[in-house]
CSV table of C-alpha atoms and ligand atoms in Angstrom, one decimal:
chain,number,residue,atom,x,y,z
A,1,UNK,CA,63.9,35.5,40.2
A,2,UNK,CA,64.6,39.0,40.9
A,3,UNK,CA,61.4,40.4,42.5
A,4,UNK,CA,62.8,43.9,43.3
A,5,UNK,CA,61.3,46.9,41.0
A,6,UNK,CA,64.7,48.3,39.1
A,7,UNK,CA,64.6,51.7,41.3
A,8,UNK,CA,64.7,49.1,44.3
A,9,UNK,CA,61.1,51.3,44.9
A,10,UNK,CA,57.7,50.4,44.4
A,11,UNK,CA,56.9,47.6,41.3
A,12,UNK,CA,54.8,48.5,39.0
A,13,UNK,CA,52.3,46.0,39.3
A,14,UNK,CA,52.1,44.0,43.0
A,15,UNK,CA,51.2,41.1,41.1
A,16,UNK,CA,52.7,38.4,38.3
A,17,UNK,CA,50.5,39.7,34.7
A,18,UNK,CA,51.0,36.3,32.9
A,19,UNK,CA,51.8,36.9,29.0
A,20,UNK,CA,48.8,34.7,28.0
A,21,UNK,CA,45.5,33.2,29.8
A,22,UNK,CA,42.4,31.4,29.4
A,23,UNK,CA,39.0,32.6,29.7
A,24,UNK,CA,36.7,30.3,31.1
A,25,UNK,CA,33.0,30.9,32.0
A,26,UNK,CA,29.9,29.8,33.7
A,27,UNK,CA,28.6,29.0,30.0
A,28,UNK,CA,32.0,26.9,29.6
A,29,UNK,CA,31.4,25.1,32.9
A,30,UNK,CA,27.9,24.0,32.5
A,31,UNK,CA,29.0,22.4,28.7
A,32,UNK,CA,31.9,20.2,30.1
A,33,UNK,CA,29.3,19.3,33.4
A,34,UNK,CA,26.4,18.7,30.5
A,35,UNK,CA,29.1,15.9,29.1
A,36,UNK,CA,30.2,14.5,32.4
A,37,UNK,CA,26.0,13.7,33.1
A,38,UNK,CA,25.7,11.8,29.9
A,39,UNK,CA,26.8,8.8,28.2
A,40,UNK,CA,29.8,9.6,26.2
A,41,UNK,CA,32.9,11.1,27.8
A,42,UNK,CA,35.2,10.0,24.3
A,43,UNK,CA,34.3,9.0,20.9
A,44,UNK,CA,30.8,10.7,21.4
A,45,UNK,CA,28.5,13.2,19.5
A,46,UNK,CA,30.5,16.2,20.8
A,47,UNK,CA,33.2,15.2,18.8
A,48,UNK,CA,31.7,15.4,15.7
A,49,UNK,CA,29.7,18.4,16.7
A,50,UNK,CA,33.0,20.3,17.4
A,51,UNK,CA,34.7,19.4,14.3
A,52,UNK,CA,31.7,20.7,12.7
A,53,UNK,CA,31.7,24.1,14.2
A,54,UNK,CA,35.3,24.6,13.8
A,55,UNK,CA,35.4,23.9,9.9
A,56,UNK,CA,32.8,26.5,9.7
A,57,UNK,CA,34.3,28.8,11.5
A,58,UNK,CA,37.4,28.6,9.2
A,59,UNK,CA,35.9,28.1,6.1
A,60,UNK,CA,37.3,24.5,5.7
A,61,UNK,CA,35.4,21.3,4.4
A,62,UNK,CA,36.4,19.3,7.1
A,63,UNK,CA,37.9,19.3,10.9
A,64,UNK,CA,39.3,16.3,12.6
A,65,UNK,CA,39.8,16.8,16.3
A,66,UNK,CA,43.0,15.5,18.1
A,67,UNK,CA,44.5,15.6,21.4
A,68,UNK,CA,46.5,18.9,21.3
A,69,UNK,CA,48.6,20.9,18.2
A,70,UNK,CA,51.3,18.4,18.2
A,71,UNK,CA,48.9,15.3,17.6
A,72,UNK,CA,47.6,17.9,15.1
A,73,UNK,CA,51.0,18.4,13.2
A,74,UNK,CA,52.0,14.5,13.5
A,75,UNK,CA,48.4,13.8,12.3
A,76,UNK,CA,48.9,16.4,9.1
A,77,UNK,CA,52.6,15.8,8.5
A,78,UNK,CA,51.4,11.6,8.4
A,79,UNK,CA,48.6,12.7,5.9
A,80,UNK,CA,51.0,14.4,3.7
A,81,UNK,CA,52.7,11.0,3.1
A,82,UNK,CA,56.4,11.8,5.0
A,83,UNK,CA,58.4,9.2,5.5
A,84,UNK,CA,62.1,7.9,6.1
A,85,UNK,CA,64.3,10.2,3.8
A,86,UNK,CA,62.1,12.7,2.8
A,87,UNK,CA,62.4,16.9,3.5
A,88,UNK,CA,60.4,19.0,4.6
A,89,UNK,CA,60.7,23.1,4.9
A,90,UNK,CA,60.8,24.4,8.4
A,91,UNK,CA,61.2,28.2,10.1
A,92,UNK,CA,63.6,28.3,12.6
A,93,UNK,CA,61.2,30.5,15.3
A,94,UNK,CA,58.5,28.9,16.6
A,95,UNK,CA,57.6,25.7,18.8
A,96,UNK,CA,59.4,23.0,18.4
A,97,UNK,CA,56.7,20.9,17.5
A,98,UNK,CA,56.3,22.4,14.1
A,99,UNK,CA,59.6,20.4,13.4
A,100,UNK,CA,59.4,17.5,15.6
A,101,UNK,CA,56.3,16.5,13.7
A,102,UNK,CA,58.6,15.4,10.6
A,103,UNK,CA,61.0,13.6,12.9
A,104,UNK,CA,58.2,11.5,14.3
A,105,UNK,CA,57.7,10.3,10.7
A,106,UNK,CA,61.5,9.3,10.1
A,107,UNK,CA,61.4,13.1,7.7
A,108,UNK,CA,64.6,15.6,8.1
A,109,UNK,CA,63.2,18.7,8.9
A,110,UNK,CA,65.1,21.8,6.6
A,111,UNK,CA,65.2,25.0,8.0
A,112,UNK,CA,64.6,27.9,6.4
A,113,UNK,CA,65.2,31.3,7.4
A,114,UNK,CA,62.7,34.2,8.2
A,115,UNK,CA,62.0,37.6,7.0
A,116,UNK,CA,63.9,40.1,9.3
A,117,UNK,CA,60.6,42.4,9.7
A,118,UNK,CA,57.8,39.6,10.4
A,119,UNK,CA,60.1,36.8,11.4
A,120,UNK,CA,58.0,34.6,9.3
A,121,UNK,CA,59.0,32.2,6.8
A,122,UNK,CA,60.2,34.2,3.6
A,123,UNK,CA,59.2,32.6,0.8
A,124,UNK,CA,62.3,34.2,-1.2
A,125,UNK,CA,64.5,31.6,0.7
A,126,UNK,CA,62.4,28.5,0.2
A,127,UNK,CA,63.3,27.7,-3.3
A,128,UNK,CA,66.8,27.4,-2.5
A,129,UNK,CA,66.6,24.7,-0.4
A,130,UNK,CA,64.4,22.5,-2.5
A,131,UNK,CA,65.7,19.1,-3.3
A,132,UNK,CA,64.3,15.6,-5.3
A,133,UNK,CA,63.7,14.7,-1.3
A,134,UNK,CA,61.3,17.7,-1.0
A,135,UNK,CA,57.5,16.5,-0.1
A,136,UNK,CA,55.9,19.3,2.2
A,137,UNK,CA,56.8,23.1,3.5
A,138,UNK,CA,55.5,23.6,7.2
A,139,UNK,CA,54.5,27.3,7.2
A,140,UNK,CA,53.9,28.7,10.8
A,141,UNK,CA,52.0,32.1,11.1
A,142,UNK,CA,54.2,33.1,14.3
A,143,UNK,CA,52.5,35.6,16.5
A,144,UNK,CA,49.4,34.9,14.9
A,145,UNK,CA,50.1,36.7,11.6
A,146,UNK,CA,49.5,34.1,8.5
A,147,UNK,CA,52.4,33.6,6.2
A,148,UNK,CA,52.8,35.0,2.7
A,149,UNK,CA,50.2,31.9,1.8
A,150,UNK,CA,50.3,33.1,-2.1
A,151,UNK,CA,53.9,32.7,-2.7
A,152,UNK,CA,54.0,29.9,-0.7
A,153,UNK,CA,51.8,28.5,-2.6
A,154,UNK,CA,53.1,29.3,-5.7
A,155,UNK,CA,56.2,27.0,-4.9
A,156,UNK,CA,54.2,24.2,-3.5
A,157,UNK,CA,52.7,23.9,-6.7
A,158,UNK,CA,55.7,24.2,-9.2
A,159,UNK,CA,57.4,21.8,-6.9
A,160,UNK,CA,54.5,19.1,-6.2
A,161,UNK,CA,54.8,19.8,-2.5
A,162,UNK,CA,52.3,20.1,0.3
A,163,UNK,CA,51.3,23.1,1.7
A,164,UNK,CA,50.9,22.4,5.9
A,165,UNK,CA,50.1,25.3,8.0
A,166,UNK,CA,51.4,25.6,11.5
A,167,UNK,CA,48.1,27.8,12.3
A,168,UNK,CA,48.2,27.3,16.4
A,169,UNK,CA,48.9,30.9,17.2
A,170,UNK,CA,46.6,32.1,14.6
A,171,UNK,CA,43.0,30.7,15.0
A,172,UNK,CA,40.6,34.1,13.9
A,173,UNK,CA,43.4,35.5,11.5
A,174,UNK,CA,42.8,36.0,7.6
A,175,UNK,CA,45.3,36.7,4.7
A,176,UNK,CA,44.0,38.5,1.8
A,177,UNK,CA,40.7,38.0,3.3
A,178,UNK,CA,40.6,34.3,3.5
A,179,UNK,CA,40.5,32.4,6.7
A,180,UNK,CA,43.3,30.9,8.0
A,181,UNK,CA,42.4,27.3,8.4
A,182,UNK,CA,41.8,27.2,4.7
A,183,UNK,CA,44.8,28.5,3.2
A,184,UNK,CA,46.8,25.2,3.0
A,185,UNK,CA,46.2,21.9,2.1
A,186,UNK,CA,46.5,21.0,5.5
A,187,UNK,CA,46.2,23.5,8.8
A,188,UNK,CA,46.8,22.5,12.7
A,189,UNK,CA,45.8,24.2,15.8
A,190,UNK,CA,46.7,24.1,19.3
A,191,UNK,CA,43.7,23.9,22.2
A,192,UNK,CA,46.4,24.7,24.6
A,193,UNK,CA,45.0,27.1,27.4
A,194,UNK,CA,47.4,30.3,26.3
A,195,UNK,CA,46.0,29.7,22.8
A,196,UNK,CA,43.0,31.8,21.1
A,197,UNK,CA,40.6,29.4,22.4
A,198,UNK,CA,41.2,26.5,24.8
A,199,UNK,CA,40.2,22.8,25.5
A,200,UNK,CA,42.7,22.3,28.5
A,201,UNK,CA,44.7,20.7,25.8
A,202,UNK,CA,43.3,19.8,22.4
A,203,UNK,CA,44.2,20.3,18.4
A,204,UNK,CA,42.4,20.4,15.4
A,205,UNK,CA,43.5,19.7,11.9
A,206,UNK,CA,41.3,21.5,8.6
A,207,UNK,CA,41.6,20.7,5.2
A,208,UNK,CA,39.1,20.3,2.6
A,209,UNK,CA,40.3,16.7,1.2
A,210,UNK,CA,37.8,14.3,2.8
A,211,UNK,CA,39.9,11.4,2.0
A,212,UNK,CA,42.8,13.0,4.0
A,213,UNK,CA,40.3,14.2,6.4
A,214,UNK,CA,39.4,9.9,6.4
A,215,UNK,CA,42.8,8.8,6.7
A,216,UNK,CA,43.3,11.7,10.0
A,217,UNK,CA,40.0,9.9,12.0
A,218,UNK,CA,42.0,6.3,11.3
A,219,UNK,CA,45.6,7.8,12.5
A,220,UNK,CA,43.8,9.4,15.6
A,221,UNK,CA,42.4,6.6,16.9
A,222,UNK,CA,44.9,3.8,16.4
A,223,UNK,CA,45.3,3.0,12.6
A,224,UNK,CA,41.8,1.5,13.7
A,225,UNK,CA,38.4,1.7,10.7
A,226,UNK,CA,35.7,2.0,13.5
A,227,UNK,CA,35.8,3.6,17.0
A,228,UNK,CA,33.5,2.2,20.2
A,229,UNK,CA,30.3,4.5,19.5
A,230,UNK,CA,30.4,3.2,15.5
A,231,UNK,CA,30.6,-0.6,17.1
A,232,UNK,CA,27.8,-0.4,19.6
A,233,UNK,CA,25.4,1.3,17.2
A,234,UNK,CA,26.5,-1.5,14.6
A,235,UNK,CA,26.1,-4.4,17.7
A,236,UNK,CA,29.7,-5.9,16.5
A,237,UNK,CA,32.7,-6.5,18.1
A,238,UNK,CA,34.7,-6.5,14.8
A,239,UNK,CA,37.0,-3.8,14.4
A,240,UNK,CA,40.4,-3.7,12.5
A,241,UNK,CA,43.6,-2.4,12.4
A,242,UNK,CA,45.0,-1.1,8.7
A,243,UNK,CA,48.0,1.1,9.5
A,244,UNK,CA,50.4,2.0,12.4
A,245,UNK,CA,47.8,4.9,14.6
A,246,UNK,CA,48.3,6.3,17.7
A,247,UNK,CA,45.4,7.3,20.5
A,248,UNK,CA,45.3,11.2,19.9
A,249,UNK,CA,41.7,11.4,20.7
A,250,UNK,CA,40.4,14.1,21.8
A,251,UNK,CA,37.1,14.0,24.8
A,252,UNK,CA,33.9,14.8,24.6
A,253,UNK,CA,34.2,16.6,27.3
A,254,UNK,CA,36.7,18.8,25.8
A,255,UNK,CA,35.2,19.2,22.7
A,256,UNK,CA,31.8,20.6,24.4
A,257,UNK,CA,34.4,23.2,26.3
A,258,UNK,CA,35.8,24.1,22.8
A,259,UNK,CA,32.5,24.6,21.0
A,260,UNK,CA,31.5,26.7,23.7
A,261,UNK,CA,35.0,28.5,23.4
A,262,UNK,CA,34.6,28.7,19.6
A,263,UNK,CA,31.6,31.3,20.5
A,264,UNK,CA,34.1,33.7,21.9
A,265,UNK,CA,36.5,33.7,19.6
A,266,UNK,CA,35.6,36.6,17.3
A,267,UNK,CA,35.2,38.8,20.5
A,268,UNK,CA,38.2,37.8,21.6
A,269,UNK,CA,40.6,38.5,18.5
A,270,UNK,CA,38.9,41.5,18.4
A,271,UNK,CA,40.1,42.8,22.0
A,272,UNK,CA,43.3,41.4,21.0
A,273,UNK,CA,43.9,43.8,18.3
A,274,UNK,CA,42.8,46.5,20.3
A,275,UNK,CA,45.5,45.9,22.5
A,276,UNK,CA,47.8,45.0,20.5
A,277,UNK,CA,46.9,49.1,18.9
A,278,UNK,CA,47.2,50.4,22.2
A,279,UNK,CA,50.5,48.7,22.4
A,280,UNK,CA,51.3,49.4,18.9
A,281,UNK,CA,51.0,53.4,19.4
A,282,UNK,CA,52.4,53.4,23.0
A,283,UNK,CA,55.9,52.0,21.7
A,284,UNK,CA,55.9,54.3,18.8
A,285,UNK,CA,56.9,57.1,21.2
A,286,UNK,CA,59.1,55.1,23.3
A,287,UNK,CA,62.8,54.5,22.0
A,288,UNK,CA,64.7,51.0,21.7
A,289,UNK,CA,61.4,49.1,21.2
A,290,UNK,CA,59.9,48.0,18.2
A,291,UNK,CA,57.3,45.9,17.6
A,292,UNK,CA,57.3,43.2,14.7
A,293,UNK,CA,56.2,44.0,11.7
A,294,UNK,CA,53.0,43.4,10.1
A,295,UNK,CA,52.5,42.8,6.7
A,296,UNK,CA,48.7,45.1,5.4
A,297,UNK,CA,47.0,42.0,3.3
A,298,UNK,CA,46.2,40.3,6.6
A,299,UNK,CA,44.1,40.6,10.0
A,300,UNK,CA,46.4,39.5,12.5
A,301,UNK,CA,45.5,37.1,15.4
A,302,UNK,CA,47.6,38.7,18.1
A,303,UNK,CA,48.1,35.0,20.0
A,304,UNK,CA,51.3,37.0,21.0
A,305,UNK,CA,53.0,40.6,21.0
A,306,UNK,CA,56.4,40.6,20.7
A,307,UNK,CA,58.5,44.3,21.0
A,308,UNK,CA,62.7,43.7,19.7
A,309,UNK,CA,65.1,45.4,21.9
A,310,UNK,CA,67.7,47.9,20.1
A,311,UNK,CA,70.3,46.4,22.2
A,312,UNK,CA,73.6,49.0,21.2
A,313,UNK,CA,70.7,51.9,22.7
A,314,UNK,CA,70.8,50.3,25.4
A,315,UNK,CA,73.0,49.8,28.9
A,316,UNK,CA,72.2,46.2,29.4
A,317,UNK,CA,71.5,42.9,27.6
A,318,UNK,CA,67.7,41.3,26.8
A,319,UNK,CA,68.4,39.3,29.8
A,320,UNK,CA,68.4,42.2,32.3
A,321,UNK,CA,65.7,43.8,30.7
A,322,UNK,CA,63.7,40.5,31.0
A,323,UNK,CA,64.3,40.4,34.7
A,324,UNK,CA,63.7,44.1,35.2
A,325,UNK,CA,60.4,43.7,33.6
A,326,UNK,CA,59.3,40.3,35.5
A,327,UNK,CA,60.3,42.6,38.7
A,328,UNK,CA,58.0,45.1,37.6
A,329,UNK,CA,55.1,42.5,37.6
A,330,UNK,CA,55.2,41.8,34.0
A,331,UNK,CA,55.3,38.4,32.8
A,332,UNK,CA,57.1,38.4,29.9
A,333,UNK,CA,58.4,35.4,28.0
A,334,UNK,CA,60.6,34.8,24.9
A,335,UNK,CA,59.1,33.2,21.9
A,336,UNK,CA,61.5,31.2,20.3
A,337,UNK,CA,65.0,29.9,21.0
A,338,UNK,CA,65.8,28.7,17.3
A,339,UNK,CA,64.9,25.0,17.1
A,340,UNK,CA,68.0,24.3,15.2
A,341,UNK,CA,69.8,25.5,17.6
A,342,UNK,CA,68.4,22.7,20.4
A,343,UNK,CA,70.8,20.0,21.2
A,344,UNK,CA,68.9,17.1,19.6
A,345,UNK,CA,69.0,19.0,16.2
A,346,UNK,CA,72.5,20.0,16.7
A,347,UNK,CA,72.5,16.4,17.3
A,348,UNK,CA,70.8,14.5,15.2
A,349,UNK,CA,71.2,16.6,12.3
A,350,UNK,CA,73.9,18.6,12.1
A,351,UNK,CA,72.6,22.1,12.5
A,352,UNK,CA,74.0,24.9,14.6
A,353,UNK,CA,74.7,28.6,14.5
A,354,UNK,CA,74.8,30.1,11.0
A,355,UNK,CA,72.3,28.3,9.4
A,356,UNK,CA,69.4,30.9,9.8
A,357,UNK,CA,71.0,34.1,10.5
A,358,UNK,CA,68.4,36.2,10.4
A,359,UNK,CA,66.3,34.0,13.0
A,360,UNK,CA,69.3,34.1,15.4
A,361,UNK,CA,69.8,37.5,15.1
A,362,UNK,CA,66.0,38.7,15.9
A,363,UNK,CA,66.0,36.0,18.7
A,364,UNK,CA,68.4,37.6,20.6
A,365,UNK,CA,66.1,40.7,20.8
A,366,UNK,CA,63.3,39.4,21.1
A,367,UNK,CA,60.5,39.9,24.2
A,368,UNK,CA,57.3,38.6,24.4
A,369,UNK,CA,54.7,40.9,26.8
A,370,UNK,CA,51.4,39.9,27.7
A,371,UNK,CA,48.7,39.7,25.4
A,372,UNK,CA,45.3,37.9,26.3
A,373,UNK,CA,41.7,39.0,25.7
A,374,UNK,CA,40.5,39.4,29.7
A,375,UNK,CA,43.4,42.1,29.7
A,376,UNK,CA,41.9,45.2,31.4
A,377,UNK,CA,42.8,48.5,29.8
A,378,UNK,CA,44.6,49.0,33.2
A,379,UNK,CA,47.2,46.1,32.7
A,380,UNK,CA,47.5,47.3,29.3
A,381,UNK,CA,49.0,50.3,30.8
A,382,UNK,CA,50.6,48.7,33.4
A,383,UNK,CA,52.6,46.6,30.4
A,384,UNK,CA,53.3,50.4,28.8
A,385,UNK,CA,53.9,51.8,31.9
A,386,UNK,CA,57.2,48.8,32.8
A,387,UNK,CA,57.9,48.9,29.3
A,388,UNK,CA,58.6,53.1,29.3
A,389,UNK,CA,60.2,52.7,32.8
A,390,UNK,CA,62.6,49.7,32.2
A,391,UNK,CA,63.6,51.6,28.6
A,392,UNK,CA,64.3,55.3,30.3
A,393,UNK,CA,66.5,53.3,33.2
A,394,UNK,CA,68.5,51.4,30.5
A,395,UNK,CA,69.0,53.2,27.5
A,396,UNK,CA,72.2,54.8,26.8
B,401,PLP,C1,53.7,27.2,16.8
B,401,PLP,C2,53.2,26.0,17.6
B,401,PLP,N1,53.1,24.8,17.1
B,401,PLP,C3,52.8,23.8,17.8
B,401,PLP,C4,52.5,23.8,19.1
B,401,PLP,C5,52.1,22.6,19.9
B,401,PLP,O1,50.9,22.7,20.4
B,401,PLP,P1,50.5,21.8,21.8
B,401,PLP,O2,51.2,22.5,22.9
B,401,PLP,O3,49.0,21.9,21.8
B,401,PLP,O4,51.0,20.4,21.5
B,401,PLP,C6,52.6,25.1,19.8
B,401,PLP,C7,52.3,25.2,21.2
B,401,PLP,O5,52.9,25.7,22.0
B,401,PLP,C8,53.0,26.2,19.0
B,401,PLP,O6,53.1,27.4,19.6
């Protein structure tokens, strides 16, 4: 990678600024090292301590904890009942897990396209695709803003379908002043450490059905009725097996880390809206940027910042300006390719360019900069600072 600053002068920042980063402290440390001196490193009371926390944090009846946010979508999508043959709504921009979790069931993931201000799934598009083979719609609130849950909603219902929410970037967001985590039937999170809180890697799925929440603890932990704590407190050996599970158990250890995380969190989206203000005003005054827009019914999580480039303003393509801004010190990233347009969708399904125009489109614009809550206001400016300096050598 290019390290020279575009002028060939001094960088910006000497430094790499990543575009997301945990936050781990002494209070962290002594909760994992409390775990490592006792009894249970998995299947122990942390577990169900953690779950507990989390569902009140988001308002939800009930949490079960799995090994990271793709565990937590193959967990949900398996609650919902997908199987061979059936469909399930997609968007096109985000991780590819939020698709890949209907594949893992034998489901065809149908992509719909996003709305060309939030990139989020528009709900105006959805009904269109509907078929008999329809079971679930897979709403991701990219970025960290929640989806349009009402008219999503809406659909679900006339159509007998099953709201999932692809919540990992948006852990500490609201829509319409409910929490997100208890806006579908079914919501998954991501532990991952550039995620709003971290477990090294861990997931969570809410929902307020205990007997989904029941059928989740079987799936986690092998298809299997009891786990090892449940047998030794019962002195039995007996256990058995009642449907196909995997081992997407999550520690103890990492559960105490994310109970103590959990504690920050509200701190922490707080500082992430502040800088995503700061940002939000600086790149009102600076031309061929724009950030995505943000619909005013919901408090948005910030897990990312993205700015779109107005590429015929400008000299070069996103690429150059990606490298010029990496040069400057500024980790930036780009959030998504397309999923559809991966070659084992192309693939497998059939799908290739045209098919979400809209998500292409944006994708080609797009630029992620570094948002993450142990930001100091100085590498806040230091991300304007790159920003106004890459845009004035470039634009037309
Ligand atoms: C939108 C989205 N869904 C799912 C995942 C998968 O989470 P994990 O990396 O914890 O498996 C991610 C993580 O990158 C994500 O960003």
């Amino acid at each position: 990678m290019d390290r020279l600053a575009i002028d060939g002068g001094k960088p910006v920042r000497k430094d790499l600024l990543p575009y997301g980063h945990q936050w781990i402290d002494e209070a962290d440390i002594q909760a994992v090292t409390e775990v490592l001196r006792s009894d249970w490193l998995t299947t122990g009371p942390k577990v169900g301590e953690f779950e507990q926390a989390f569902a009140d944090v988001v308002g939800a009846k009930e949490a079960v904890a799995v090994n990271n946010g793709t565990a937590a979508l193959h967990t949900a999508i398996y609650a919902a009942g997908i199987k061979p043959g059936d469909e399930v709504i997609v968007p096109p921009i985000t991780f590819d897990s939020s698709a890949n979790c209907v594949v893992f069931q034998g489901g065809t993931p149908v992509f719909v396209d996003v709305d060309p201000d939030t990139l989020l799934i528009d709900p105006a598009r959805v009904e269109a695709k509907i078929t008999p083979r329809t079971k679930a719609i897979i709403a991701v609130d990219y970025a960290g803003q929640p989806c349009d849950y009402d008219a999503l909603r809406a659909i679900a219902n006339q159509h007998g379908l099953t709201l999932v929410a692809d919540a990992c970037h948006a852990l500490g967001g609201s829509y319409k002043g409910q929490r997100v985590g208890s806006l579908a039937d079914l919501s998954a999170f991501s532990f991952h450490p550039v995620k709003p809180i971290t477990t090294g890697e861990g997931g969570m799925i809410t929902t307020d059905d205990a007997k989904l929440a029941q059928r989740m603890r079987i799936f986690r932990n092998h298809g299997i009725t009891t786990d090892h704590r449940q047998r030794e407190q019962q002195g039995s050996w007996f256990y058995e097996m009642v449907n196909l599970g995997y081992n997407y158990r999550l520690t103890d250890l990492q559960c105490a880390l994310g109970i103590s995380q959990l504690r920050k969190l509200p701190e922490w989206v707080k500082r992430r809206q502040e800088i995503a203000k700061r940002y939000d005003e600086a790149f009102a005054a600076i031309p061929c940027v724009e950030p995505l827009g943000v619909r005013d019914d919901v408090s948005h999580a910030y897990h990312l910042y993205m700015i779109r480039l107005d590429l015929p303003q400008l000299e070069v393509t996103r690429a150059k300006v990606f490298s010029a801004l990496r040069a400057e010190g500024i980790g930036v990233n780009v959030h998504y390719i397309p999923v559809h347009l991966h070659p084992f969708y192309r693939k497998r399904f059939g799908t290739g360019p045209g098919l979400c125009p809209v998500a292409e489109a944006a994708y080609e614009e797009l630029i992620t900069l570094p948002i993450f809550p142990r930001m100091s206001h100085d590498d806040v400016d230091d991300v304007i600072g790159a920003v106004s300096k890459v845009i004035e050598a470039y634009k037309r």
